[in-house]
């Protein structure tokens, strides 16, 4: 279990920090593009670079968002349910998350076009799609970890009662 | 089973899952996927997911969102927000309902740097709750003022809601942001007026008498922090308005500017900076998860022709434009009561788009209306994101108190919606002058 | 039951229902399909890319995201559609009827075996691309270091060879970015330009006829196979070719009108339609040779006999009475 947690956290941290640095780079980059254009020297492929950064930024943030409980859900009703029912519902929620992440990974691995490149800069899509798959695996693992945590907590709570 | 029936079933399941505390993004995507498999098969589902997930992330316009979010975060962590509240307190603290008015003012000012209402509420909530309660304001008025002020976050540019609306309806994000400025100022004044009138009618809302004395020197010296945020706003919106930047570029320049401000004021430590970026990543994560989910759901809705059915119903029903407008606003108010506002928008706009086009509603103008109704949803019971967030950042207020106080602010919002329906130019003057 | 005998097909198009392509081609064709099949086939039209954008069109039709749609082969150079991107080489084909005449034999010769999951319904094209700008473009120097909107890899390459900076933007961003001067110029078809009201934001149209975009209309193979044999035959023999003709007629006839309309709209404010001298036009055309040569190399890289394909293409071009740009 410890080992599993370690793996999950490593993936989440890795994708989080890649996303972190992407955002930090994006700010001066976009500023530079606009200044450069104002001075009559537009940069070739500027939009494309921003688009690729967005893929990295978004995907890298998904597992971290799950790890910090920041994916929005509506707890209004369920918060008032008995603990056992809540456990079951959380199980459904985490299961749905895992299923979705699985479908995305399936879609991107089976539908991948190994020769696809961008129009302007001829950047290959492949590394970005691989990163995307890793990030969705990360999201699914975080959901799984959370579910295991919920069950474990519930068991200890039951024993102490 | 007919296609339309499947569309309706998918929508119902989405709602059920949402209320069972399944994350909103997932609530949309799972029923949608099952619908697609049923209608078109597994391979089509994979293709649709592949297309949607990639094209909604590999997106230029949407990059505006993390950049604007970062801009607000950087300003918050540089302590600009604290100073904002102090300034408004110095200027208004002495008058009737002064602290409530100061809260609205400071929120509006912070909204010029923050793209989200939830962020504005969370930020102002920490500071304003303590101050207002200390000055003897009732819990409900305190909570109401803060969540209403926070709602301004998405009307006054920058605004993630406008950006996502612009992407769904293919309208210029720059024009939408410009359209929010004047209604944003008016709503700020309306909110202030609401607080003032409330206290006139019911003075017991403040238990202790207001006695806050500040010298004029202090008042003026506290203005300096506002100068930073105003210059940043002028740089960002002026740049868009005069055509120096695209919306994305202005967001980049804005975030860069906020970073510089933090450095110059020596308030941005490495730790603060890290927190600001991490906060932005969390917002990016949940926002885009919802956007991806919504587009997959949208695919199955379009496929089952639910939007067309609705449009046909409106056409054949021969209702007047005003009636249709009122119906749409009521629909949003109802949905907003039970649904997350972002999810509400991304789910309903594509459905309503054909109706809006047939009625010849200007889609930029309608964007302002939508943002106002979303604001209403954010503060109205039983599901009001702003209220939940305020409850989350303070221990002193109960949900019931906040909702009780928030309900009164529905009146100024509806007043502005009516005003905009009669005089659309209030919103359209600025974007039209961009042509 | 009665309902089971009706086959519903989804047709995804990128333009709104007010666009001429919708009112004069797709809608009448959908009616025709219903009539010819005696109500057995119903075509549902989805506007404004409701079921998917042009950039993922090929994958979407293959995967059955919708049943019928069109693709621009140059947007999918990494797929089996690559050979057809020859039709978008700059200053090659300008008229949609020529697109059909030249590209149909080309497709039959080089792609008959390779298309997977899709059935070609027809092949046609848009009207020719022109140049729209904030300042008059009269010589090649007027495009140097300018940000110019372009789509398709060949036009992107050409603009770089001119010394400009190509930008690829979505359809919805063309008007605004010209208006805001975040780009200086755009290449687009004249019918499309009038549709987007580009005359409001870029008062100059330079008539360079830089060639059109080939449009390949495709049907998902499973959807096609699900039709009874007689209906399949009807689509292949009648409905497909009919669609080609209807599309070509629209783009061929409306193009000249669109340029006139543009001229009329801008003339009051001092804008105009610019016709280049033969010499100046040649300076725009000259760099296209590199793009044509690069296409051969690219085809070789992809395992085709590029030169042989190019020879076949130019031979058909000449048979149709067209000339090479250089
Ligand atoms: Na704002
Ligand atoms: Na609400």
mmCIF file of C-alpha atoms in Angstrom, chain A residues 16-17 19-20 23-24 27 30-31 34 37 47-48 50-52 54-55 57-59 61-62 64-65 68 70-79 86 90 93 96-97 100 103-104 106-108 111 118 125 128-129, chain B residues 18-24 26 29-30 42-43 45-47 49-50 53-54 57-60 62-63 66-67 70 244-245 248-249 252-253 255-256 273-274 277-278 280-282 284-286 288-289 382-383 385 388:
data_model
loop_
_atom_site.group_PDB
_atom_site.id
_atom_site.type_symbol
_atom_site.label_atom_id
_atom_site.label_comp_id
_atom_site.label_asym_id
_atom_site.label_seq_id
_atom_site.Cartn_x
_atom_site.Cartn_y
_atom_site.Cartn_z
ATOM 1 C CA UNK A 16 1.948 19.064 -11.358
ATOM 2 C CA UNK A 17 5.446 20.490 -11.595
ATOM 3 C CA UNK A 19 2.238 22.102 -15.449
ATOM 4 C CA UNK A 20 3.635 24.607 -12.919
ATOM 5 C CA UNK A 23 2.403 28.291 -16.670
ATOM 6 C CA UNK A 24 5.442 30.247 -15.492
ATOM 7 C CA UNK A 27 3.448 34.383 -18.986
ATOM 8 C CA UNK A 30 2.895 35.562 -24.351
ATOM 9 C CA UNK A 31 4.127 38.986 -23.199
ATOM 10 C CA UNK A 34 2.740 40.675 -28.125
ATOM 11 C CA UNK A 37 4.497 41.984 -32.813
ATOM 12 C CA UNK A 47 -0.350 30.767 -31.454
ATOM 13 C CA UNK A 48 0.692 27.167 -31.920
ATOM 14 C CA UNK A 50 0.453 28.723 -26.775
ATOM 15 C CA UNK A 51 -1.855 25.889 -27.867
ATOM 16 C CA UNK A 52 0.725 23.232 -27.014
ATOM 17 C CA UNK A 54 -2.291 24.782 -22.915
ATOM 18 C CA UNK A 55 -2.403 21.014 -23.433
ATOM 19 C CA UNK A 57 -0.928 23.050 -18.505
ATOM 20 C CA UNK A 58 -4.446 21.623 -18.426
ATOM 21 C CA UNK A 59 -3.517 17.953 -18.406
ATOM 22 C CA UNK A 61 -3.270 20.063 -13.418
ATOM 23 C CA UNK A 62 -5.923 17.298 -13.462
ATOM 24 C CA UNK A 64 -3.262 17.571 -8.668
ATOM 25 C CA UNK A 65 -6.784 18.999 -8.685
ATOM 26 C CA UNK A 68 -6.458 18.506 -3.430
ATOM 27 C CA UNK A 70 -10.703 20.669 -5.986
ATOM 28 C CA UNK A 71 -12.871 19.024 -8.639
ATOM 29 C CA UNK A 72 -16.205 20.660 -7.933
ATOM 30 C CA UNK A 73 -19.106 18.558 -6.756
ATOM 31 C CA UNK A 74 -22.425 19.387 -5.151
ATOM 32 C CA UNK A 75 -22.537 18.038 -1.607
ATOM 33 C CA UNK A 76 -25.766 19.710 -0.579
ATOM 34 C CA UNK A 77 -27.895 16.555 -0.278
ATOM 35 C CA UNK A 78 -25.339 13.847 0.282
ATOM 36 C CA UNK A 79 -23.648 15.672 3.182
ATOM 37 C CA UNK A 86 -22.015 8.440 1.716
ATOM 38 C CA UNK A 90 -18.291 8.174 -2.946
ATOM 39 C CA UNK A 93 -18.182 8.927 -7.792
ATOM 40 C CA UNK A 96 -17.087 7.042 -12.509
ATOM 41 C CA UNK A 97 -13.905 9.117 -12.453
ATOM 42 C CA UNK A 100 -13.869 8.208 -17.575
ATOM 43 C CA UNK A 103 -11.997 5.724 -21.648
ATOM 44 C CA UNK A 104 -9.863 8.781 -22.408
ATOM 45 C CA UNK A 106 -8.187 4.051 -24.358
ATOM 46 C CA UNK A 107 -9.283 6.651 -26.919
ATOM 47 C CA UNK A 108 -5.915 8.367 -27.074
ATOM 48 C CA UNK A 111 -6.671 6.589 -32.024
ATOM 49 C CA UNK A 118 1.371 20.903 -36.327
ATOM 50 C CA UNK A 125 1.593 15.717 -31.470
ATOM 51 C CA UNK A 128 1.801 15.651 -25.973
ATOM 52 C CA UNK A 129 -0.688 12.842 -26.403
ATOM 53 C CA UNK B 18 -24.576 15.770 -9.772
ATOM 54 C CA UNK B 19 -26.798 15.606 -6.713
ATOM 55 C CA UNK B 20 -25.156 12.381 -5.610
ATOM 56 C CA UNK B 21 -21.918 14.333 -5.126
ATOM 57 C CA UNK B 22 -20.269 12.945 -8.235
ATOM 58 C CA UNK B 23 -17.850 15.636 -9.507
ATOM 59 C CA UNK B 24 -19.684 17.820 -12.033
ATOM 60 C CA UNK B 26 -17.799 13.307 -14.355
ATOM 61 C CA UNK B 29 -19.370 12.696 -19.104
ATOM 62 C CA UNK B 30 -20.629 9.320 -17.884
ATOM 63 C CA UNK B 42 -18.054 2.268 -28.746
ATOM 64 C CA UNK B 43 -15.803 3.316 -31.618
ATOM 65 C CA UNK B 45 -17.415 7.301 -28.423
ATOM 66 C CA UNK B 46 -13.650 6.909 -28.607
ATOM 67 C CA UNK B 47 -13.470 9.149 -31.681
ATOM 68 C CA UNK B 49 -13.700 11.832 -26.874
ATOM 69 C CA UNK B 50 -10.452 11.938 -28.786
ATOM 70 C CA UNK B 53 -10.525 16.416 -25.364
ATOM 71 C CA UNK B 54 -7.810 17.380 -27.795
ATOM 72 C CA UNK B 57 -7.284 21.744 -24.681
ATOM 73 C CA UNK B 58 -5.286 22.635 -27.790
ATOM 74 C CA UNK B 59 -7.054 25.972 -27.701
ATOM 75 C CA UNK B 60 -5.709 29.484 -28.062
ATOM 76 C CA UNK B 62 -9.023 29.463 -23.611
ATOM 77 C CA UNK B 63 -5.430 30.140 -22.560
ATOM 78 C CA UNK B 66 -5.295 30.417 -16.507
ATOM 79 C CA UNK B 67 -3.468 33.659 -17.253
ATOM 80 C CA UNK B 70 -2.926 33.818 -12.175
ATOM 81 C CA UNK B 244 -2.793 46.315 -29.100
ATOM 82 C CA UNK B 245 -3.344 42.814 -27.755
ATOM 83 C CA UNK B 248 -4.806 36.057 -24.591
ATOM 84 C CA UNK B 249 -1.939 38.478 -24.945
ATOM 85 C CA UNK B 252 -0.285 37.312 -20.373
ATOM 86 C CA UNK B 253 0.733 40.952 -20.037
ATOM 87 C CA UNK B 255 -0.177 38.329 -15.232
ATOM 88 C CA UNK B 256 3.303 39.611 -15.968
ATOM 89 C CA UNK B 273 4.502 32.953 -5.668
ATOM 90 C CA UNK B 274 4.347 29.182 -5.425
ATOM 91 C CA UNK B 277 0.663 29.363 -9.212
ATOM 92 C CA UNK B 278 -0.628 26.264 -7.414
ATOM 93 C CA UNK B 280 -4.145 28.740 -10.511
ATOM 94 C CA UNK B 281 -3.442 25.094 -11.375
ATOM 95 C CA UNK B 282 -6.300 23.895 -9.164
ATOM 96 C CA UNK B 284 -7.477 25.351 -14.245
ATOM 97 C CA UNK B 285 -7.929 21.696 -13.374
ATOM 98 C CA UNK B 286 -11.546 21.853 -12.268
ATOM 99 C CA UNK B 288 -11.240 22.477 -17.816
ATOM 100 C CA UNK B 289 -12.503 19.166 -16.501
ATOM 101 C CA UNK B 382 -30.073 26.228 -2.206
ATOM 102 C CA UNK B 383 -26.964 25.962 -4.371
ATOM 103 C CA UNK B 385 -21.281 28.676 -5.042
ATOM 104 C CA UNK B 388 -20.477 27.930 -0.033
#
